[in-house]
mmCIF file of C-alpha atoms in Angstrom:
data_model
loop_
_atom_site.group_PDB
_atom_site.id
_atom_site.type_symbol
_atom_site.label_atom_id
_atom_site.label_comp_id
_atom_site.label_asym_id
_atom_site.label_seq_id
_atom_site.Cartn_x
_atom_site.Cartn_y
_atom_site.Cartn_z
ATOM 1 C CA MET A 1 -83.221 6.613 -42.153
ATOM 2 C CA GLU A 2 -80.740 8.014 -39.683
ATOM 3 C CA PRO A 3 -80.063 6.044 -36.526
ATOM 4 C CA ASP A 4 -82.197 7.052 -33.630
ATOM 5 C CA ALA A 5 -80.542 10.096 -32.169
ATOM 6 C CA ALA A 6 -83.226 10.481 -29.538
ATOM 7 C CA LYS A 7 -81.410 8.785 -26.688
ATOM 8 C CA PRO A 8 -81.317 11.098 -23.720
ATOM 9 C CA GLU A 9 -77.873 12.584 -23.386
ATOM 10 C CA PRO A 10 -76.465 11.115 -20.196
ATOM 11 C CA HIS A 11 -73.990 13.939 -19.703
ATOM 12 C CA LEU A 12 -76.475 16.767 -19.694
ATOM 13 C CA GLY A 13 -76.855 18.216 -16.236
ATOM 14 C CA LEU A 14 -80.216 19.392 -14.995
ATOM 15 C CA TRP A 15 -78.761 22.814 -14.358
ATOM 16 C CA GLN A 16 -77.560 22.947 -17.953
ATOM 17 C CA ILE A 17 -81.063 22.114 -19.191
ATOM 18 C CA PHE A 18 -82.705 24.606 -16.840
ATOM 19 C CA SER A 19 -80.336 27.435 -17.745
ATOM 20 C CA THR A 20 -80.654 26.834 -21.484
ATOM 21 C CA PHE A 21 -84.446 27.041 -21.265
ATOM 22 C CA THR A 22 -84.175 30.120 -19.069
ATOM 23 C CA LYS A 23 -81.912 31.820 -21.571
ATOM 24 C CA ILE A 24 -84.348 31.090 -24.393
ATOM 25 C CA SER A 25 -87.336 32.211 -22.360
ATOM 26 C CA LEU A 26 -85.810 35.487 -21.211
ATOM 27 C CA THR A 27 -84.458 36.486 -24.615
ATOM 28 C CA SER A 28 -87.649 35.797 -26.532
ATOM 29 C CA PHE A 29 -89.328 39.090 -27.174
ATOM 30 C CA GLY A 30 -92.264 39.359 -29.518
ATOM 31 C CA GLY A 31 -93.140 35.692 -29.546
ATOM 32 C CA GLY A 32 -91.524 33.091 -31.758
ATOM 33 C CA LEU A 33 -90.352 31.088 -28.771
ATOM 34 C CA SER A 34 -90.345 27.819 -30.657
ATOM 35 C CA GLY A 35 -88.039 29.390 -33.242
ATOM 36 C CA TRP A 36 -85.527 30.190 -30.533
ATOM 37 C CA MET A 37 -85.842 26.697 -29.142
ATOM 38 C CA MET A 38 -85.205 25.083 -32.478
ATOM 39 C CA ARG A 39 -82.164 27.252 -33.126
ATOM 40 C CA GLU A 40 -80.685 26.484 -29.737
ATOM 41 C CA PHE A 41 -81.461 22.779 -29.371
ATOM 42 C CA VAL A 42 -81.216 21.604 -32.968
ATOM 43 C CA GLN A 43 -78.844 23.942 -34.748
ATOM 44 C CA ASN A 44 -76.464 25.177 -32.056
ATOM 45 C CA LYS A 45 -76.288 22.486 -29.391
ATOM 46 C CA ARG A 46 -77.420 19.546 -31.528
ATOM 47 C CA TRP A 47 -79.115 17.888 -28.586
ATOM 48 C CA LEU A 48 -82.073 16.888 -30.791
ATOM 49 C CA THR A 49 -82.599 16.157 -34.468
ATOM 50 C CA GLU A 50 -84.787 18.468 -36.484
ATOM 51 C CA LYS A 51 -87.298 15.691 -37.010
ATOM 52 C CA GLU A 52 -87.614 15.000 -33.287
ATOM 53 C CA PHE A 53 -88.098 18.672 -32.636
ATOM 54 C CA LEU A 54 -90.773 19.106 -35.302
ATOM 55 C CA THR A 55 -92.684 16.072 -34.088
ATOM 56 C CA GLY A 56 -92.684 17.544 -30.596
ATOM 57 C CA LEU A 57 -93.799 20.871 -31.968
ATOM 58 C CA ALA A 58 -96.778 19.423 -33.813
ATOM 59 C CA LEU A 59 -97.833 17.326 -30.830
ATOM 60 C CA ALA A 60 -97.373 20.257 -28.464
ATOM 61 C CA GLN A 61 -99.674 22.334 -30.644
ATOM 62 C CA ALA A 62 -102.289 19.639 -30.945
ATOM 63 C CA PHE A 63 -102.438 18.972 -27.202
ATOM 64 C CA PRO A 64 -104.282 21.209 -24.777
ATOM 65 C CA GLY A 65 -102.121 23.602 -22.836
ATOM 66 C CA VAL A 66 -99.679 26.342 -23.582
ATOM 67 C CA ASN A 67 -97.693 25.343 -26.644
ATOM 68 C CA VAL A 68 -94.229 26.432 -25.596
ATOM 69 C CA VAL A 69 -94.595 24.886 -22.162
ATOM 70 C CA ASN A 70 -95.771 21.641 -23.751
ATOM 71 C CA LEU A 71 -92.789 21.786 -26.076
ATOM 72 C CA SER A 72 -90.428 22.447 -23.160
ATOM 73 C CA ILE A 73 -91.712 19.349 -21.419
ATOM 74 C CA TRP A 74 -91.338 17.324 -24.575
ATOM 75 C CA VAL A 75 -87.788 18.493 -25.248
ATOM 76 C CA GLY A 76 -86.785 18.276 -21.575
ATOM 77 C CA TYR A 77 -88.079 14.721 -21.424
ATOM 78 C CA ARG A 78 -86.109 13.718 -24.515
ATOM 79 C CA LEU A 79 -82.982 15.225 -22.995
ATOM 80 C CA ARG A 80 -83.184 13.719 -19.540
ATOM 81 C CA GLY A 81 -86.429 11.964 -18.690
ATOM 82 C CA GLY A 82 -88.842 13.235 -16.068
ATOM 83 C CA ALA A 83 -86.305 15.389 -14.264
ATOM 84 C CA GLY A 84 -85.341 16.972 -17.580
ATOM 85 C CA ALA A 85 -88.982 17.749 -18.333
ATOM 86 C CA LEU A 86 -89.326 19.445 -14.969
ATOM 87 C CA ALA A 87 -86.108 21.413 -15.439
ATOM 88 C CA GLY A 88 -87.208 22.498 -18.923
ATOM 89 C CA ALA A 89 -90.671 23.654 -17.863
ATOM 90 C CA PHE A 90 -89.366 25.477 -14.791
ATOM 91 C CA GLY A 91 -86.636 27.167 -16.809
ATOM 92 C CA MET A 92 -89.201 28.288 -19.348
ATOM 93 C CA VAL A 93 -91.805 29.598 -16.887
ATOM 94 C CA VAL A 94 -90.395 30.677 -13.532
ATOM 95 C CA PRO A 95 -87.700 33.256 -14.399
ATOM 96 C CA ALA A 96 -89.920 34.801 -17.072
ATOM 97 C CA MET A 97 -92.722 35.058 -14.551
ATOM 98 C CA VAL A 98 -90.496 36.963 -12.140
ATOM 99 C CA VAL A 99 -89.451 39.328 -14.915
ATOM 100 C CA ALA A 100 -93.055 39.872 -16.050
ATOM 101 C CA VAL A 101 -94.224 40.711 -12.541
ATOM 102 C CA CYS A 102 -91.316 43.128 -12.080
ATOM 103 C CA LEU A 103 -92.196 44.677 -15.428
ATOM 104 C CA VAL A 104 -95.734 45.321 -14.216
ATOM 105 C CA ALA A 105 -94.317 46.860 -11.066
ATOM 106 C CA VAL A 106 -92.233 49.388 -13.026
ATOM 107 C CA PHE A 107 -94.786 49.769 -15.809
ATOM 108 C CA ASP A 108 -95.637 53.384 -15.080
ATOM 109 C CA GLN A 109 -92.017 54.444 -15.274
ATOM 110 C CA LEU A 110 -91.375 52.613 -18.556
ATOM 111 C CA ALA A 111 -94.523 53.565 -20.417
ATOM 112 C CA ARG A 112 -93.884 57.283 -20.084
ATOM 113 C CA PHE A 113 -91.053 57.101 -22.626
ATOM 114 C CA PRO A 114 -92.220 56.818 -26.229
ATOM 115 C CA LEU A 115 -88.825 55.335 -27.067
ATOM 116 C CA THR A 116 -89.797 52.198 -25.145
ATOM 117 C CA HIS A 117 -92.487 51.456 -27.701
ATOM 118 C CA VAL A 118 -90.215 52.140 -30.679
ATOM 119 C CA ILE A 119 -87.519 49.823 -29.345
ATOM 120 C CA LEU A 120 -90.019 47.055 -28.629
ATOM 121 C CA ALA A 121 -91.485 47.313 -32.134
ATOM 122 C CA GLY A 122 -88.010 46.989 -33.655
ATOM 123 C CA VAL A 123 -87.164 43.988 -31.515
ATOM 124 C CA ALA A 124 -90.470 42.366 -32.402
ATOM 125 C CA ALA A 125 -89.880 42.836 -36.130
ATOM 126 C CA ALA A 126 -86.466 41.187 -35.938
ATOM 127 C CA ALA A 127 -87.967 38.376 -33.881
ATOM 128 C CA ILE A 128 -90.391 37.512 -36.702
ATOM 129 C CA GLY A 129 -87.314 36.522 -38.713
ATOM 130 C CA LEU A 130 -86.721 33.685 -36.268
ATOM 131 C CA SER A 131 -90.144 32.258 -36.827
ATOM 132 C CA LEU A 132 -89.852 32.607 -40.578
ATOM 133 C CA GLN A 133 -86.413 30.998 -40.917
ATOM 134 C CA MET A 134 -87.690 28.112 -38.846
ATOM 135 C CA GLY A 135 -90.683 27.712 -41.153
ATOM 136 C CA ILE A 136 -88.424 27.711 -44.192
ATOM 137 C CA ARG A 137 -86.098 25.102 -42.702
ATOM 138 C CA ALA A 138 -89.037 22.961 -41.653
ATOM 139 C CA ALA A 139 -90.583 23.250 -45.116
ATOM 140 C CA ARG A 140 -87.358 22.273 -46.884
ATOM 141 C CA ARG A 141 -87.097 19.221 -44.714
ATOM 142 C CA ALA A 142 -90.747 18.188 -44.631
ATOM 143 C CA VAL A 143 -91.567 18.322 -48.302
ATOM 144 C CA GLY A 144 -90.416 14.989 -49.661
ATOM 145 C CA SER A 145 -93.389 14.094 -51.791
ATOM 146 C CA LEU A 146 -96.333 15.580 -53.601
ATOM 147 C CA VAL A 147 -98.655 14.667 -50.729
ATOM 148 C CA SER A 148 -96.543 16.353 -48.076
ATOM 149 C CA ALA A 149 -96.196 19.488 -50.221
ATOM 150 C CA ALA A 150 -99.973 19.571 -50.631
ATOM 151 C CA VAL A 151 -100.515 19.051 -46.894
ATOM 152 C CA MET A 152 -98.135 21.864 -46.035
ATOM 153 C CA THR A 153 -99.728 24.264 -48.502
ATOM 154 C CA ALA A 154 -103.247 23.413 -47.374
ATOM 155 C CA THR A 155 -102.301 23.874 -43.706
ATOM 156 C CA PHE A 156 -100.711 27.212 -44.463
ATOM 157 C CA LEU A 157 -103.662 28.481 -46.481
ATOM 158 C CA ALA A 158 -106.229 27.272 -43.966
ATOM 159 C CA ILE A 159 -104.577 29.151 -41.112
ATOM 160 C CA PHE A 160 -103.173 32.231 -42.779
ATOM 161 C CA VAL A 161 -105.574 32.988 -45.622
ATOM 162 C CA PHE A 162 -108.824 31.539 -44.302
ATOM 163 C CA GLY A 163 -108.107 32.170 -40.635
ATOM 164 C CA PHE A 164 -109.386 28.794 -39.396
ATOM 165 C CA PRO A 165 -108.645 27.947 -35.765
ATOM 166 C CA LEU A 166 -105.640 25.711 -35.260
ATOM 167 C CA LEU A 167 -107.367 22.722 -33.707
ATOM 168 C CA PRO A 168 -109.741 21.750 -36.535
ATOM 169 C CA VAL A 169 -106.978 22.353 -39.072
ATOM 170 C CA VAL A 170 -104.632 19.968 -37.284
ATOM 171 C CA ALA A 171 -107.472 17.526 -36.646
ATOM 172 C CA VAL A 172 -108.095 17.274 -40.395
ATOM 173 C CA MET A 173 -104.605 17.571 -41.858
ATOM 174 C CA ALA A 174 -102.650 15.416 -39.408
ATOM 175 C CA PRO A 175 -104.593 12.154 -39.935
ATOM 176 C CA ILE A 176 -104.496 12.567 -43.723
ATOM 177 C CA SER A 177 -100.782 13.210 -43.693
ATOM 178 C CA VAL A 178 -99.967 10.430 -41.238
ATOM 179 C CA ALA A 179 -102.078 7.933 -43.177
ATOM 180 C CA ALA A 180 -100.278 8.872 -46.386
ATOM 181 C CA ALA A 181 -96.910 8.447 -44.669
ATOM 182 C CA ALA A 182 -97.952 5.053 -43.266
ATOM 183 C CA TYR A 183 -99.024 3.960 -46.735
ATOM 184 C CA ARG A 184 -95.690 5.016 -48.219
ATOM 185 C CA LEU A 185 -93.738 3.270 -45.451
ATOM 186 C CA LYS A 186 -95.733 0.096 -45.955
ATOM 187 C CA ASN A 187 -95.093 0.096 -49.682
ATOM 188 C CA ALA A 188 -91.421 0.770 -49.134
ATOM 189 C CA GLY A 189 -91.420 -2.379 -47.001
ATOM 190 C CA MET B 1 -113.009 28.098 1.297
ATOM 191 C CA LYS B 2 -114.526 29.636 -1.790
ATOM 192 C CA ASP B 3 -113.637 33.030 -0.366
ATOM 193 C CA ASN B 4 -109.945 32.264 -0.392
ATOM 194 C CA PRO B 5 -108.472 34.165 -3.355
ATOM 195 C CA LEU B 6 -105.855 31.484 -4.007
ATOM 196 C CA ILE B 7 -108.564 28.831 -4.316
ATOM 197 C CA GLN B 8 -110.514 31.138 -6.605
ATOM 198 C CA LEU B 9 -107.452 31.520 -8.826
ATOM 199 C CA LEU B 10 -107.163 27.751 -9.107
ATOM 200 C CA LEU B 11 -110.879 27.461 -9.889
ATOM 201 C CA VAL B 12 -110.399 29.896 -12.762
ATOM 202 C CA PHE B 13 -107.131 28.676 -14.241
ATOM 203 C CA VAL B 14 -107.138 24.897 -13.874
ATOM 204 C CA PRO B 15 -110.075 24.412 -16.280
ATOM 205 C CA LEU B 16 -108.537 26.928 -18.668
ATOM 206 C CA SER B 17 -105.356 24.872 -18.707
ATOM 207 C CA PHE B 18 -107.222 22.070 -20.472
ATOM 208 C CA LEU B 19 -109.179 24.434 -22.686
ATOM 209 C CA SER B 20 -106.261 26.432 -24.055
ATOM 210 C CA VAL B 21 -106.008 24.568 -27.303
ATOM 211 C CA GLY B 22 -103.877 25.959 -30.061
ATOM 212 C CA GLY B 23 -101.983 28.486 -28.001
ATOM 213 C CA GLY B 24 -102.937 30.671 -25.107
ATOM 214 C CA GLN B 25 -104.922 33.109 -27.231
ATOM 215 C CA SER B 26 -108.108 31.102 -27.152
ATOM 216 C CA VAL B 27 -108.698 31.438 -23.401
ATOM 217 C CA ILE B 28 -107.865 35.107 -22.919
ATOM 218 C CA ALA B 29 -111.466 36.138 -23.472
ATOM 219 C CA ASP B 30 -112.522 33.865 -20.649
ATOM 220 C CA MET B 31 -109.743 35.121 -18.353
ATOM 221 C CA HIS B 32 -111.135 38.576 -18.931
ATOM 222 C CA ARG B 33 -114.710 37.549 -18.194
ATOM 223 C CA GLN B 34 -113.791 35.836 -14.927
ATOM 224 C CA SER B 35 -111.321 38.467 -13.674
ATOM 225 C CA VAL B 36 -113.545 41.453 -14.389
ATOM 226 C CA THR B 37 -117.148 40.257 -14.314
ATOM 227 C CA VAL B 38 -117.258 37.102 -12.212
ATOM 228 C CA TYR B 39 -114.704 37.813 -9.471
ATOM 229 C CA GLY B 40 -114.265 41.575 -9.845
ATOM 230 C CA TRP B 41 -110.498 41.410 -9.300
ATOM 231 C CA MET B 42 -109.918 44.381 -11.602
ATOM 232 C CA ASN B 43 -111.591 46.680 -14.115
ATOM 233 C CA ASP B 44 -111.335 46.600 -17.909
ATOM 234 C CA ALA B 45 -108.478 49.097 -18.134
ATOM 235 C CA GLN B 46 -106.402 47.204 -15.599
ATOM 236 C CA PHE B 47 -106.956 43.973 -17.488
ATOM 237 C CA LEU B 48 -105.884 45.530 -20.780
ATOM 238 C CA ASN B 49 -102.729 46.910 -19.164
ATOM 239 C CA LEU B 50 -101.798 43.484 -17.879
ATOM 240 C CA PHE B 51 -102.547 42.000 -21.291
ATOM 241 C CA ALA B 52 -100.251 44.479 -23.078
ATOM 242 C CA LEU B 53 -97.489 43.871 -20.554
ATOM 243 C CA SER B 54 -97.754 40.126 -20.956
ATOM 244 C CA ARG B 55 -97.144 40.623 -24.691
ATOM 245 C CA MET B 56 -94.118 42.825 -24.041
ATOM 246 C CA ALA B 57 -92.549 40.615 -21.407
ATOM 247 C CA PRO B 58 -90.328 37.720 -22.436
ATOM 248 C CA GLY B 59 -91.499 34.162 -21.989
ATOM 249 C CA PRO B 60 -94.813 32.471 -22.720
ATOM 250 C CA GLY B 61 -97.677 34.872 -23.414
ATOM 251 C CA SER B 62 -99.884 32.929 -21.017
ATOM 252 C CA LEU B 63 -97.936 34.442 -18.143
ATOM 253 C CA LEU B 64 -100.883 36.820 -18.244
ATOM 254 C CA ALA B 65 -102.363 34.355 -15.770
ATOM 255 C CA ALA B 66 -99.471 35.016 -13.371
ATOM 256 C CA LEU B 67 -99.948 38.762 -13.733
ATOM 257 C CA ILE B 68 -103.630 38.426 -12.859
ATOM 258 C CA GLY B 69 -102.636 36.300 -9.877
ATOM 259 C CA TRP B 70 -100.139 38.936 -8.803
ATOM 260 C CA GLN B 71 -102.818 41.603 -8.952
ATOM 261 C CA VAL B 72 -105.063 39.461 -6.766
ATOM 262 C CA GLN B 73 -102.652 38.245 -4.100
ATOM 263 C CA GLY B 74 -99.036 39.273 -4.746
ATOM 264 C CA TRP B 75 -96.360 36.646 -5.319
ATOM 265 C CA ALA B 76 -98.429 33.840 -3.799
ATOM 266 C CA GLY B 77 -101.204 34.673 -6.248
ATOM 267 C CA ALA B 78 -98.795 34.778 -9.192
ATOM 268 C CA ALA B 79 -97.338 31.382 -8.328
ATOM 269 C CA THR B 80 -100.780 29.857 -7.754
ATOM 270 C CA ALA B 81 -102.195 31.156 -11.024
ATOM 271 C CA ALA B 82 -99.128 30.029 -12.980
ATOM 272 C CA ALA B 83 -99.335 26.557 -11.456
ATOM 273 C CA GLY B 84 -103.041 26.431 -12.254
ATOM 274 C CA ILE B 85 -102.629 27.273 -15.919
ATOM 275 C CA PHE B 86 -99.432 25.307 -16.583
ATOM 276 C CA VAL B 87 -99.393 22.151 -14.444
ATOM 277 C CA PRO B 88 -102.525 20.236 -15.532
ATOM 278 C CA SER B 89 -101.813 20.340 -19.275
ATOM 279 C CA SER B 90 -98.135 19.684 -18.602
ATOM 280 C CA LEU B 91 -98.968 16.389 -16.934
ATOM 281 C CA LEU B 92 -100.850 15.314 -20.069
ATOM 282 C CA VAL B 93 -97.920 16.073 -22.338
ATOM 283 C CA TYR B 94 -95.557 14.366 -19.943
ATOM 284 C CA GLY B 95 -97.621 11.204 -20.281
ATOM 285 C CA LEU B 96 -97.464 11.513 -24.055
ATOM 286 C CA ALA B 97 -93.678 11.944 -24.062
ATOM 287 C CA LYS B 98 -93.312 8.834 -21.890
ATOM 288 C CA LEU B 99 -95.524 6.828 -24.205
ATOM 289 C CA TRP B 100 -93.506 8.034 -27.168
ATOM 290 C CA ALA B 101 -90.217 6.928 -25.652
ATOM 291 C CA ARG B 102 -91.612 3.507 -24.856
ATOM 292 C CA TYR B 103 -92.599 2.744 -28.436
ATOM 293 C CA ARG B 104 -89.588 4.337 -30.073
ATOM 294 C CA GLY B 105 -88.914 3.035 -33.549
ATOM 295 C CA ALA B 106 -92.363 1.502 -34.100
ATOM 296 C CA ARG B 107 -93.654 1.913 -37.612
ATOM 297 C CA TRP B 108 -96.729 3.893 -36.579
ATOM 298 C CA GLN B 109 -94.447 6.286 -34.797
ATOM 299 C CA MET B 110 -92.315 6.804 -37.903
ATOM 300 C CA ALA B 111 -95.467 7.445 -39.906
ATOM 301 C CA VAL B 112 -96.630 9.987 -37.338
ATOM 302 C CA GLU B 113 -93.257 11.746 -37.399
ATOM 303 C CA ILE B 114 -93.081 11.905 -41.170
ATOM 304 C CA GLY B 115 -96.736 12.838 -41.476
ATOM 305 C CA LEU B 116 -96.669 15.614 -38.881
ATOM 306 C CA ALA B 117 -93.638 17.371 -40.349
ATOM 307 C CA PRO B 118 -95.445 19.109 -43.247
ATOM 308 C CA VAL B 119 -98.345 20.028 -40.962
ATOM 309 C CA ALA B 120 -95.899 21.637 -38.531
ATOM 310 C CA ALA B 121 -94.132 23.429 -41.379
ATOM 311 C CA GLY B 122 -97.411 24.863 -42.649
ATOM 312 C CA MET B 123 -98.343 26.021 -39.137
ATOM 313 C CA ILE B 124 -95.017 27.746 -38.575
ATOM 314 C CA LEU B 125 -95.104 29.517 -41.923
ATOM 315 C CA ALA B 126 -98.675 30.650 -41.279
ATOM 316 C CA THR B 127 -97.760 31.932 -37.809
ATOM 317 C CA SER B 128 -94.868 33.927 -39.247
ATOM 318 C CA CYS B 129 -97.103 35.475 -41.866
ATOM 319 C CA VAL B 130 -99.766 36.330 -39.292
ATOM 320 C CA LEU B 131 -97.113 38.063 -37.182
ATOM 321 C CA LEU B 132 -95.783 39.872 -40.218
ATOM 322 C CA ARG B 133 -99.255 41.045 -41.155
ATOM 323 C CA SER B 134 -99.951 42.403 -37.667
ATOM 324 C CA THR B 135 -96.628 44.151 -37.232
ATOM 325 C CA GLU B 136 -96.380 47.844 -36.428
ATOM 326 C CA GLY B 137 -93.887 49.939 -38.356
ATOM 327 C CA GLY B 138 -94.893 49.344 -41.984
ATOM 328 C CA TRP B 139 -92.219 48.617 -44.569
ATOM 329 C CA LEU B 140 -89.411 49.057 -42.079
ATOM 330 C CA ALA B 141 -90.763 46.186 -39.995
ATOM 331 C CA TRP B 142 -91.014 44.006 -43.107
ATOM 332 C CA ALA B 143 -87.463 44.890 -44.121
ATOM 333 C CA VAL B 144 -86.087 44.137 -40.661
ATOM 334 C CA ALA B 145 -88.020 40.853 -40.463
ATOM 335 C CA LEU B 146 -86.912 39.636 -43.899
ATOM 336 C CA LEU B 147 -83.299 40.685 -43.371
ATOM 337 C CA SER B 148 -83.205 38.899 -40.049
ATOM 338 C CA THR B 149 -84.697 35.786 -41.699
ATOM 339 C CA ALA B 150 -81.967 35.789 -44.332
ATOM 340 C CA LEU B 151 -79.190 36.330 -41.789
ATOM 341 C CA LEU B 152 -80.473 33.483 -39.647
ATOM 342 C CA LEU B 153 -80.708 31.161 -42.623
ATOM 343 C CA PHE B 154 -77.289 31.877 -44.062
ATOM 344 C CA THR B 155 -75.093 32.920 -41.136
ATOM 345 C CA ARG B 156 -74.515 31.794 -37.577
ATOM 346 C CA LEU B 157 -74.982 35.302 -36.238
ATOM 347 C CA SER B 158 -76.327 35.406 -32.700
ATOM 348 C CA PRO B 159 -80.037 36.277 -32.533
ATOM 349 C CA PHE B 160 -79.138 38.839 -29.847
ATOM 350 C CA VAL B 161 -77.301 40.887 -32.456
ATOM 351 C CA LEU B 162 -80.334 40.745 -34.721
ATOM 352 C CA LEU B 163 -82.748 41.888 -32.021
ATOM 353 C CA GLY B 164 -80.419 44.750 -31.108
ATOM 354 C CA GLY B 165 -80.117 45.614 -34.781
ATOM 355 C CA GLY B 166 -83.896 45.656 -35.132
ATOM 356 C CA ALA B 167 -84.229 48.030 -32.189
ATOM 357 C CA LEU B 168 -81.468 50.242 -33.589
ATOM 358 C CA ALA B 169 -83.043 50.384 -37.051
ATOM 359 C CA PHE B 170 -86.331 51.558 -35.540
ATOM 360 C CA LEU B 171 -84.602 54.075 -33.295
ATOM 361 C CA LEU B 172 -82.691 55.617 -36.190
ATOM 362 C CA TRP B 173 -85.793 55.851 -38.335
ATOM 363 C CA PHE B 174 -88.236 57.389 -35.870
#
């Protein structure tokens, strides 16, 4: 088990946190925001471990509220306590809100050009890659036993193939998986 | 007081903040019902326009709430609606994060972290596949998505380059 890397980084400025979240928020077209966040915070900046990030992701999904905002609060809090959480959530929401409102204001001008739609579709397709690479990384890391492989497969099938809503899927799979992990930990001493 | 549009926005979005479980998608139907039928802030076509724009704009998809607020009462409405949809659930998660930090290293917490990882992995993979299935642009979209996955896995290329490349590929093709 690696040493706990979750200590808030004392040198991170609030502005640095805010601007990193803003950058992620404003460059995320076509969804996949959590993929961008993982790439930035875990792979590029190494402010969080992958495990910390994935825990936050699962909890953010299971809790009520908007997932990426929940995740921003979680990550911001890990980085710099309450002020970090505030900086993260504001960076994620406020600049994007200004852009979205401006977009509505110029909507009529933009929508006249068919090229706008073509460009957006291309950007969206490339953005799916972010989500997928994140899933592959998470899968490689998460699957350490037969039980966890089965949990991952069942979760995937339930959502993608059977189209179950997220909440009941998490409500069933998470306790099973956590109980199995607790059992393994207990046996390992 | 009930006639104040800003109060009305809060009355609509604060409850939805707690109800939006599993992403913002689940409450959009109710946003529609309240904006069009209950409060009459806009008609169906206007709502659909705002919905499409919220998908195109960067940032969280639930900024649709801010766009509705903007339609109702300009910038004050946008800020009020955004606060209504984001703040209440954020306070809950903040409490959770605090709790988590306090019990760091406890065995139950390790079990939760290990146990949630495969669930999260399954959710992310499923989300990617749902996006892939709903994409416009046929095989070209699949090719762009898979190529960008591979580049992200095996190189440190900036995602900006990939998004630009995706746009360029579509432009050249159509």
